[in-house]
CSV table of C-alpha atoms and ligand atoms in Angstrom, one decimal:
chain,number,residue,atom,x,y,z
A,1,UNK,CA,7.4,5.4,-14.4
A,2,UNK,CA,5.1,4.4,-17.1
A,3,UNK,CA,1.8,6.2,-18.9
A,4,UNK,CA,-0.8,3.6,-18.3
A,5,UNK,CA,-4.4,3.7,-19.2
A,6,UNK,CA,-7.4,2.2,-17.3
A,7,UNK,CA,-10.6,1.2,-19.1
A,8,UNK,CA,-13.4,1.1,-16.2
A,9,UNK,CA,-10.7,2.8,-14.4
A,10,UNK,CA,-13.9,5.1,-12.5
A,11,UNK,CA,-15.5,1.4,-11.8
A,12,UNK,CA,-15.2,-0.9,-8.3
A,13,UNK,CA,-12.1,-2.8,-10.2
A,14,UNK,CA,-10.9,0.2,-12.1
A,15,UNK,CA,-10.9,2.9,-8.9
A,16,UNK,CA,-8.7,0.3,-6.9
A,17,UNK,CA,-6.4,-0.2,-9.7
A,18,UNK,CA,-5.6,3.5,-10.5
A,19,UNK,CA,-5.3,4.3,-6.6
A,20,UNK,CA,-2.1,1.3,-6.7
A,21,UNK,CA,-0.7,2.7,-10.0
A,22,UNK,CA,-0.5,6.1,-9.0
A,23,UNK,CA,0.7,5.3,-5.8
A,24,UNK,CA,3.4,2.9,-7.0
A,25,UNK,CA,4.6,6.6,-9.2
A,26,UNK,CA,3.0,5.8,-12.7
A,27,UNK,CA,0.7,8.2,-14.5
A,28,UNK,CA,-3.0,7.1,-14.8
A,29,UNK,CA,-5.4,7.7,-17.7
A,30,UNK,CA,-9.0,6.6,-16.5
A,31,UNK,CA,-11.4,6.0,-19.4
A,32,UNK,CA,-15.0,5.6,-18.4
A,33,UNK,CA,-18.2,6.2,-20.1
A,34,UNK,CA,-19.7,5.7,-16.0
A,35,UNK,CA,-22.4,3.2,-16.7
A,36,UNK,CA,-21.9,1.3,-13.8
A,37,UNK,CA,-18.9,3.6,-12.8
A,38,UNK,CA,-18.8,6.6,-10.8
A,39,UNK,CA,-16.9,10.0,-10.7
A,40,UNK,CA,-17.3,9.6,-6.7
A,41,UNK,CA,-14.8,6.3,-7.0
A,42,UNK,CA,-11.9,8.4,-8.3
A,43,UNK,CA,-12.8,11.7,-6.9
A,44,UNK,CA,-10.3,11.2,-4.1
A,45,UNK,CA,-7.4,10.5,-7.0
A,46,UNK,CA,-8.6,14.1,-8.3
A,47,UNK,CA,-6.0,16.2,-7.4
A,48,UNK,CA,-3.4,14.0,-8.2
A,49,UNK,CA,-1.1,15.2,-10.7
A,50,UNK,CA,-0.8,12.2,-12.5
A,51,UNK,CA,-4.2,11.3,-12.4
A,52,UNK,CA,-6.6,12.1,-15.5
A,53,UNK,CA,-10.3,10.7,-15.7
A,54,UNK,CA,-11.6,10.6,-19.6
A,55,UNK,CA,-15.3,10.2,-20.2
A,56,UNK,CA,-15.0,8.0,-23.2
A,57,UNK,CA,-17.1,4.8,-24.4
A,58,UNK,CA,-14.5,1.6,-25.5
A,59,UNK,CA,-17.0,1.1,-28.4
A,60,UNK,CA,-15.3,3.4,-30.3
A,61,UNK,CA,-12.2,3.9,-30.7
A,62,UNK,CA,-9.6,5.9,-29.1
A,63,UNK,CA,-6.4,7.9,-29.8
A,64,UNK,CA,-4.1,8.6,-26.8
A,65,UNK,CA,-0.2,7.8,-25.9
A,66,UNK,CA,0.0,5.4,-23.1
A,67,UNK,CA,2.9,2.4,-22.8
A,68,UNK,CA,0.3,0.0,-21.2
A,69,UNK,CA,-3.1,-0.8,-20.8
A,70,UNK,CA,-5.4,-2.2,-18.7
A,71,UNK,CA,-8.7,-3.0,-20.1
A,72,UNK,CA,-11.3,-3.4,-17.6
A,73,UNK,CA,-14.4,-1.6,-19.5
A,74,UNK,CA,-17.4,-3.7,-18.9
A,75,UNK,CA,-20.2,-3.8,-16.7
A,76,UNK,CA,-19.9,-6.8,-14.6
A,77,UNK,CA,-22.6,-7.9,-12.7
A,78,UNK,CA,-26.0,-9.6,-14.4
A,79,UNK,CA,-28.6,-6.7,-13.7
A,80,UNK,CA,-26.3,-4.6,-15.2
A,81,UNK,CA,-24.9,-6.7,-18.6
A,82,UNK,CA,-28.3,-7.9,-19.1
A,83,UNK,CA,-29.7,-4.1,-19.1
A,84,UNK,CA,-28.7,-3.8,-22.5
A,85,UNK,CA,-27.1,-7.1,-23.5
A,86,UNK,CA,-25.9,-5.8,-27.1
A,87,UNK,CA,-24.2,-3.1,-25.7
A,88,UNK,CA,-22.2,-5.7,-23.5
A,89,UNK,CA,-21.1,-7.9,-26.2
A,90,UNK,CA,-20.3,-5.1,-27.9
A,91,UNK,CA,-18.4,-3.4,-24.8
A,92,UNK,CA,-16.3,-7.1,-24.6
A,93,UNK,CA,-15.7,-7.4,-28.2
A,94,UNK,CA,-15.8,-4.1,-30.3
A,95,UNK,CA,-13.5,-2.6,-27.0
A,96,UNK,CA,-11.4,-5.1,-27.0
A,97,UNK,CA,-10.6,-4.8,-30.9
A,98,UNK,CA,-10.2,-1.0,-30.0
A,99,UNK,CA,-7.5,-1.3,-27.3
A,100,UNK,CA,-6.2,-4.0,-29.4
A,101,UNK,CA,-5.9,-1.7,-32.1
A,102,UNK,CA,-4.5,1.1,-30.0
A,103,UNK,CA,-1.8,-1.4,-28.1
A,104,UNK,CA,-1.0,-2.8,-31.6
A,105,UNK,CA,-0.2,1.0,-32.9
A,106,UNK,CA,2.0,2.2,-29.9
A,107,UNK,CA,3.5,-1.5,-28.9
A,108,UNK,CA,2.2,-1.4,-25.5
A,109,UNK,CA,1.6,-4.4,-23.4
A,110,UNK,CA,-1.9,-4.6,-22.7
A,111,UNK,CA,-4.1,-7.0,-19.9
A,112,UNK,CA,-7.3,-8.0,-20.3
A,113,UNK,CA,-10.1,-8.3,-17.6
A,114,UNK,CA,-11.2,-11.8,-18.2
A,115,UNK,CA,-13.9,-13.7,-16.0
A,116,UNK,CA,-14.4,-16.8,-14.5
A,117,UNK,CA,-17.8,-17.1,-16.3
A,118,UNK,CA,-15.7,-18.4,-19.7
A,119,UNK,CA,-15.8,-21.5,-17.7
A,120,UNK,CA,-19.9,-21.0,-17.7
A,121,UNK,CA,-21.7,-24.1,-15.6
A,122,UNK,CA,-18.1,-26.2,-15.1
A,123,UNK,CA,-18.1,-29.8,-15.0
A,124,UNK,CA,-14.3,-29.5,-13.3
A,125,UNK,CA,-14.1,-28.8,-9.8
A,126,UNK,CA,-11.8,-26.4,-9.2
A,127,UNK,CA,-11.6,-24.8,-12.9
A,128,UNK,CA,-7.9,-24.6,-14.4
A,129,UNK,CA,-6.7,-22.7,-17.1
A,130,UNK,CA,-6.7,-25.7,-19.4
A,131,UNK,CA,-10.6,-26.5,-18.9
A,132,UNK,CA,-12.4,-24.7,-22.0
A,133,UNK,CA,-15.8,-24.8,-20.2
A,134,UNK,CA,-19.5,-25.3,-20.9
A,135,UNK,CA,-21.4,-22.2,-21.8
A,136,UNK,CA,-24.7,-21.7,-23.1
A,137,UNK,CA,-24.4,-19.7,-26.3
A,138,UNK,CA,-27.7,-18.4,-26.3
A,139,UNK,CA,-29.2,-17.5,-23.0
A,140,UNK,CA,-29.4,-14.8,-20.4
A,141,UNK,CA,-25.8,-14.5,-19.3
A,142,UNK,CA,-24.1,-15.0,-22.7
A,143,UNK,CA,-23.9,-11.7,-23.6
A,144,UNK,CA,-21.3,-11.6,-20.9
A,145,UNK,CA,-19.9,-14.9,-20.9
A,146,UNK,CA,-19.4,-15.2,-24.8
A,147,UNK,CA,-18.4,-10.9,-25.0
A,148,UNK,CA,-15.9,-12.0,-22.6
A,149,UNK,CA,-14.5,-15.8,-24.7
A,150,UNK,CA,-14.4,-13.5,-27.8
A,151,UNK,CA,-12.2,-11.3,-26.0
A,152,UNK,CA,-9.7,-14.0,-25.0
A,153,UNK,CA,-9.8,-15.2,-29.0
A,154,UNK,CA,-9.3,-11.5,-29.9
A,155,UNK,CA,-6.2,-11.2,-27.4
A,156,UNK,CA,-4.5,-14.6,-28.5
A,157,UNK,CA,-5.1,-14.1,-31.9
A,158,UNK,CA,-3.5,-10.1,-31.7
A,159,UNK,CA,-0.7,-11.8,-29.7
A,160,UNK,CA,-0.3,-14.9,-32.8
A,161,UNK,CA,-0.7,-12.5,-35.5
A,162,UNK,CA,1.0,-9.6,-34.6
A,163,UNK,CA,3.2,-10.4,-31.7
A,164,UNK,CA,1.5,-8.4,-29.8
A,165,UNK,CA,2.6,-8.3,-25.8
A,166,UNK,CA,-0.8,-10.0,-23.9
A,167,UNK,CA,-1.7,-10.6,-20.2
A,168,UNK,CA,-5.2,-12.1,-19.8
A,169,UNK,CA,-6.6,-13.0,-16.1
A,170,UNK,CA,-9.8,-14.6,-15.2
A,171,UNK,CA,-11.1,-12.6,-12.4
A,172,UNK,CA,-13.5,-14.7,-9.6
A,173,UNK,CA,-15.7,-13.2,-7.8
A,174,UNK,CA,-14.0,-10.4,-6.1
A,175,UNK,CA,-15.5,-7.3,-3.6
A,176,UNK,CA,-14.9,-4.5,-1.4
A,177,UNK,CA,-15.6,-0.9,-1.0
A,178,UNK,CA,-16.7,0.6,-4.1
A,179,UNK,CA,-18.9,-2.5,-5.0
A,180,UNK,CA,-22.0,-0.8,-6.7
A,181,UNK,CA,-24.6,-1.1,-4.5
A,182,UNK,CA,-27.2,-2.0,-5.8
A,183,UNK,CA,-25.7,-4.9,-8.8
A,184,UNK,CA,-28.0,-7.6,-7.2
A,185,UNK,CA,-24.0,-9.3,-6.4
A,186,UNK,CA,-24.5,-11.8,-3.9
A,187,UNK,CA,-22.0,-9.8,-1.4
A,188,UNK,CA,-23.9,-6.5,-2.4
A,189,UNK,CA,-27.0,-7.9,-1.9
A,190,UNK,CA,-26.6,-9.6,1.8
A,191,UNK,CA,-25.2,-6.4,3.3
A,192,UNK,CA,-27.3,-3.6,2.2
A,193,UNK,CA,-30.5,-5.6,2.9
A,194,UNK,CA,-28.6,-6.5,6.5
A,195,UNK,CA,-28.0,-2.6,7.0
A,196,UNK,CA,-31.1,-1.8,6.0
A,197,UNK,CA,-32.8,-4.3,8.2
A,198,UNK,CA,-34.3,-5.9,5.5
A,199,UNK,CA,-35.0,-10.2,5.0
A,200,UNK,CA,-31.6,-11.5,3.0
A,201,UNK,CA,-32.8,-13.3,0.3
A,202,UNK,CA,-31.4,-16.3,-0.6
A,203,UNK,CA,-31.2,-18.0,-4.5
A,204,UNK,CA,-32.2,-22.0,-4.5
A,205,UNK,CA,-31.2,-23.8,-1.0
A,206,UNK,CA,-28.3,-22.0,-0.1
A,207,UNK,CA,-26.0,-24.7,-0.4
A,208,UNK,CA,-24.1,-23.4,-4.3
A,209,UNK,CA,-20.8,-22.1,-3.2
A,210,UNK,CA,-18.8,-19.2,-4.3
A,211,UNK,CA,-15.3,-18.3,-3.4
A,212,UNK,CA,-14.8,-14.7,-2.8
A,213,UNK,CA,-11.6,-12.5,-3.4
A,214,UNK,CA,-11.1,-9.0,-1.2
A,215,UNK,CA,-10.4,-6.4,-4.1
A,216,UNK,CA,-6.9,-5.4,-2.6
A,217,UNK,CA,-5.4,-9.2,-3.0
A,218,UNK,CA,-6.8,-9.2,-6.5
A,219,UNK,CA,-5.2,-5.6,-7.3
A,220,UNK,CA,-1.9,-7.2,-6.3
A,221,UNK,CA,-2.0,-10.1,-8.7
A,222,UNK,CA,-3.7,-7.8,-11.5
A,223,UNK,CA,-0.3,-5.9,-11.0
A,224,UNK,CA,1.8,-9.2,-10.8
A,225,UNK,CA,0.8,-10.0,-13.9
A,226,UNK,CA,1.3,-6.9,-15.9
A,227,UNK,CA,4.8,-6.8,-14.8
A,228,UNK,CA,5.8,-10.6,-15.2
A,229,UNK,CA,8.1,-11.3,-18.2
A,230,UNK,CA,7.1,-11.3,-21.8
A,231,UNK,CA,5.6,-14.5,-23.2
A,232,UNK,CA,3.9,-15.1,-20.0
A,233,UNK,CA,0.4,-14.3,-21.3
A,234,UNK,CA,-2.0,-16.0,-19.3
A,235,UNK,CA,-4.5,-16.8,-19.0
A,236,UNK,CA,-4.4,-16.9,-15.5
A,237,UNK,CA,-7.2,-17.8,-13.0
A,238,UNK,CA,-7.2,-15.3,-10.0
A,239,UNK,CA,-9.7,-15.1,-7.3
A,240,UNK,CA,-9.6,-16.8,-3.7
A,241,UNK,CA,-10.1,-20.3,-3.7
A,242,UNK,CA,-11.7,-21.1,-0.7
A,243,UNK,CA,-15.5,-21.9,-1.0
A,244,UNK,CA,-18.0,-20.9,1.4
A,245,UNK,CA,-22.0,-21.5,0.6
A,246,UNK,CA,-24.4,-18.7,0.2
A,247,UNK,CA,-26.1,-19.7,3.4
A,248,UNK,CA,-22.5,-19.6,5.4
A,249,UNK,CA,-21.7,-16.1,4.0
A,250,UNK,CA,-25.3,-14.8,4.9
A,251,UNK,CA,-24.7,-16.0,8.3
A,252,UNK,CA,-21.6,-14.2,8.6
A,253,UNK,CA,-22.8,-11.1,7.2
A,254,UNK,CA,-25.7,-11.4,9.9
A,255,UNK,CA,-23.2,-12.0,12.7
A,256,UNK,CA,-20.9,-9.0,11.8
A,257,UNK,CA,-24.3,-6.8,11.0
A,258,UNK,CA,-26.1,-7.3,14.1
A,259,UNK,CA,-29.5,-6.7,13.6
A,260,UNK,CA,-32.6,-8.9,12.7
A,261,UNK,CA,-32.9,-9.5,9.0
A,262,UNK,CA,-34.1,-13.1,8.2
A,263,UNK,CA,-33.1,-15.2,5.5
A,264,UNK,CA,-35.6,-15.8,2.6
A,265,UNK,CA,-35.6,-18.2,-0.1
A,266,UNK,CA,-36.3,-17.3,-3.6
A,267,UNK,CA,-36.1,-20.3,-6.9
A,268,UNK,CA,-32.1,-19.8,-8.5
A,269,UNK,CA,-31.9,-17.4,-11.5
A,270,UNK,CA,-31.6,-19.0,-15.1
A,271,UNK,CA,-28.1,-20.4,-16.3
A,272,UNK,CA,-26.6,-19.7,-12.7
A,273,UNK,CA,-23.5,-21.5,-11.9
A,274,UNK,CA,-23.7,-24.4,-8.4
A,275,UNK,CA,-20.4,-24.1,-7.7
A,276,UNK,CA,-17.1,-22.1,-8.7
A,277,UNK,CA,-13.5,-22.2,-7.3
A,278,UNK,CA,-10.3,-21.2,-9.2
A,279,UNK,CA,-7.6,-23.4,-9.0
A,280,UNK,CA,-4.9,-20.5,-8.6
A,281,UNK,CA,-1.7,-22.8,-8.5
A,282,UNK,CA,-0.4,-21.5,-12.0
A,283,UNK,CA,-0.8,-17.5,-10.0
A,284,UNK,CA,1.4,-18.8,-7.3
A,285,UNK,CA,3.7,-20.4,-9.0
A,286,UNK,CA,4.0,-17.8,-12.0
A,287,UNK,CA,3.6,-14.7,-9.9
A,288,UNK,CA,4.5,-15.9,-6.8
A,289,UNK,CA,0.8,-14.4,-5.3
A,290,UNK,CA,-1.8,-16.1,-3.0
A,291,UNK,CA,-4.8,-14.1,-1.7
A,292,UNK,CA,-3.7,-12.9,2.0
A,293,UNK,CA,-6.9,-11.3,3.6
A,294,UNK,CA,-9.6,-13.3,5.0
A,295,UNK,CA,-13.9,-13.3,4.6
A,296,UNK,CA,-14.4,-11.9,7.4
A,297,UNK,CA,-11.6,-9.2,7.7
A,298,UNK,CA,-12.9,-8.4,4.0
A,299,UNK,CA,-16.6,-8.2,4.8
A,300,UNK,CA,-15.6,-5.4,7.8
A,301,UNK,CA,-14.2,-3.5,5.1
A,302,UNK,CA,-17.1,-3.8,3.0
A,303,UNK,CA,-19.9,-3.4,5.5
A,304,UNK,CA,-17.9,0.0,6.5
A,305,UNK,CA,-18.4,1.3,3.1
A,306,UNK,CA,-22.0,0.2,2.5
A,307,UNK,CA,-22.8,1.9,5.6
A,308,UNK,CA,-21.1,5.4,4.7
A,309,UNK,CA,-23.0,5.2,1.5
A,310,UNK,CA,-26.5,4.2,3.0
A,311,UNK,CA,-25.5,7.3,5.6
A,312,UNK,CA,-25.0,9.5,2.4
A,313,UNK,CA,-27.9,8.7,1.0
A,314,UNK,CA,-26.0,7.0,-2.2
A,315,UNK,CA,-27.5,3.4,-1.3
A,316,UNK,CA,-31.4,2.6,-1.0
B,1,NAD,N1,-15.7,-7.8,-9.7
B,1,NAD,C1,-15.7,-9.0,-10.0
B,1,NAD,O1,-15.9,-9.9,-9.2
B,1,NAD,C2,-15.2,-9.4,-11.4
B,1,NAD,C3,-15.2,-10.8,-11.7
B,1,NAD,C4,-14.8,-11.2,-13.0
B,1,NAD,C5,-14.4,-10.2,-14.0
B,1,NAD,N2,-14.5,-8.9,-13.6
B,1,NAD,C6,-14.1,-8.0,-14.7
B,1,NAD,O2,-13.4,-6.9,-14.2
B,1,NAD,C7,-13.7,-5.7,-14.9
B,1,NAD,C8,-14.2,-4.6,-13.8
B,1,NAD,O3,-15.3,-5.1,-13.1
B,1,NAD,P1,-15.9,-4.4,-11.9
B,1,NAD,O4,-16.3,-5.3,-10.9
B,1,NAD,O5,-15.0,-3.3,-11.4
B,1,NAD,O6,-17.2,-3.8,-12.5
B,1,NAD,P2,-17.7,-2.3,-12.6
B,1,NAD,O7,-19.1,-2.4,-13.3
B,1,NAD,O8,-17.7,-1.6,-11.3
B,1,NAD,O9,-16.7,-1.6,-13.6
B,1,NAD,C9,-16.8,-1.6,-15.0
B,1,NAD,C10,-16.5,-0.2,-15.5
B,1,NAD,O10,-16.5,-0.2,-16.9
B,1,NAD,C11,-17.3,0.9,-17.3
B,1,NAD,N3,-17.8,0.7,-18.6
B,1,NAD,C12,-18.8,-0.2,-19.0
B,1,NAD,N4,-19.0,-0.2,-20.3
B,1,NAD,C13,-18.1,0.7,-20.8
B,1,NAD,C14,-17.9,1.2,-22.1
B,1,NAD,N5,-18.5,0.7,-23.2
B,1,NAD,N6,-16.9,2.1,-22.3
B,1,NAD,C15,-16.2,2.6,-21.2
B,1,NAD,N7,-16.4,2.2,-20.0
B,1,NAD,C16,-17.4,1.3,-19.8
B,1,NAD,C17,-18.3,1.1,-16.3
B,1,NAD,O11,-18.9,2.4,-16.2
B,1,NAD,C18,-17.5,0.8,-15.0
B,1,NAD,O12,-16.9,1.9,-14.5
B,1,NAD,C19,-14.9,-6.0,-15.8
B,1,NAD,O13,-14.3,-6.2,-17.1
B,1,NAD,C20,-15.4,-7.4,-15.3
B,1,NAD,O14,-15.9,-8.2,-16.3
B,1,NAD,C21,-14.9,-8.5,-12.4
């Protein structure tokens, strides 16, 4: 049993994450300062006895005992890191020096929450690790995508410099219940304006693909990873690799709806990626992991907990 701490622990990733640990008989520390996150995503995890939820911002630094940590804090989706886009490169870069810091004082192992957007735009198709990507520096989405390279460079250079024990993943697009609902997400997006009867809108043609990951695969690996041996630091692409279009996945979400929301087009945000698919072979072969649940079995999931919410009154 280990004392392991969760930044974004009360956020979509971070609520998952701390359900498995506790369950799997660790203690969980959940540090959040709830921008995007919610107490209602660890609420049920409450009255565990090993459970304790920390309002705390990652900008700053913090002083606690823990033998791992997770660091997850950032907001994730574009309405939400472009909101206040210092704030995220300083929630990517000024947290990561913090949990650095703290995992360099007590010797703990610590994983970092890394993103497919380091590859930016990709001229490889599917990305590996070994690709270093195409990123624009100085536009919309680099808040996030550069917050999140410096990261890496913090982690490898903490792990060159002071030995210190690293894990880095590249998360792709991943969802399930406790998706916020209203992060303008693609998956987001299409089922809330489905349930709400609404037209699903639709960025450029349709035809840019995305591969999606169900949150409960991803926990796995995220898990995989943190307990695979020492040296093996990533980073490690992990997400689903199989590609469906925008138009394919509104059509599904349609179908498993009901109801009758067209589809709309609307002219493709700036800097956003065509196409994206990890290439996960260094995950299966390293952690001995391949995503299990299907799009569809996901989306049930998902359009179950959108629902609730809309019925609570959470969800517009
Ligand atoms: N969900 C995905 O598809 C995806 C893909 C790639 C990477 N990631 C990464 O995984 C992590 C979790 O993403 P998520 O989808 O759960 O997003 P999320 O927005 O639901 O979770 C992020 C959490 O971090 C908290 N947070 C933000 N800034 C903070 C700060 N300064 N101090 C403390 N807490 C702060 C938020 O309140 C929230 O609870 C993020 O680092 C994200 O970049 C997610």
């Amino acid at each position: 049993m280990k004392r392991i701490l969760v930044t974004g622990g009360a956020g979509f990733l971070g609520s998952h994450l701390c359900g498995r640990l506790l369950r799997d008989g660790h203690d969980v520390l959940c540090v959040d300062n709830f921008f995007t996150g919610a107490r209602r995503n660890v609420a049920h995890l409450g009255k565990h006895p090993g459970f304790e939820l920390m309002r705390h911002d990652v900008t700053f630094p913090l002083y606690v005992e823990v033998d791992r940590i997770f660091n997850l804090a950032c907001p994730a989706s574009p309405v939400h890191y472009q909101h206040d886009p210092v704030q995220t490169t300083k929630t990517s870069v000024h947290g990561a020096i913090n949990m650095l810091g703290l995992a360099k004082r007590l010797k703990a192992r610590i994983l970092q929450a890394s993103t497919s957007e380091v590859y930016g735009d990709p001229e490889v198709h599917p990305q590996t690790e070994g690709y270093w990507g195409k990123v624009n520096p100085i536009g919309i989405r680099s808040c996030y995508d550069e917050g999140k390279r410096c990261a890496e460079t913090l982690f490898f250079d903490y792990h060159r410099q002071h030995d210190l024990d690293i894990k880095v993943v590249r998360i792709f697009n991943t969802y399930g219940p406790r998706m916020h609902p209203n992060d303008g997400r693609v998956v987001s997006n299409f089922i809330v304006q489905a349930l709400n009867g609404e037209d699903i809108t639709i960025y450029g043609d349709g035809s840019q693909t995305r591969s999606f990951c169900y949150v409960d695969d991803l926990i796995e690996v995220m898990v995989r990873m943190m307990n695979s041996e020492r040296g093996f630091t990533g980073p490690v692409n992990i997400g689903n690799p199989v590609e469906h279009t925008m138009l394919e996945l509104a059509e599904k979400v349609l179908m498993l709806v009901g109801g009758r929301s067209r589809l709309v087009y609307q002219p493709l945000p700036a800097d956003d990626p065509r196409q994206r698919q990890p290439d996960i072979r260094l995950a299966r072969d390293q952690l001995g992991w391949q995503p299990k649940v299907g799009l569809e079995d996901g989306l049930k999931e998902t359009i179950s907990y959108f629902r609730h919410l809309l019925q609570i009154g959470v969800a517009a």
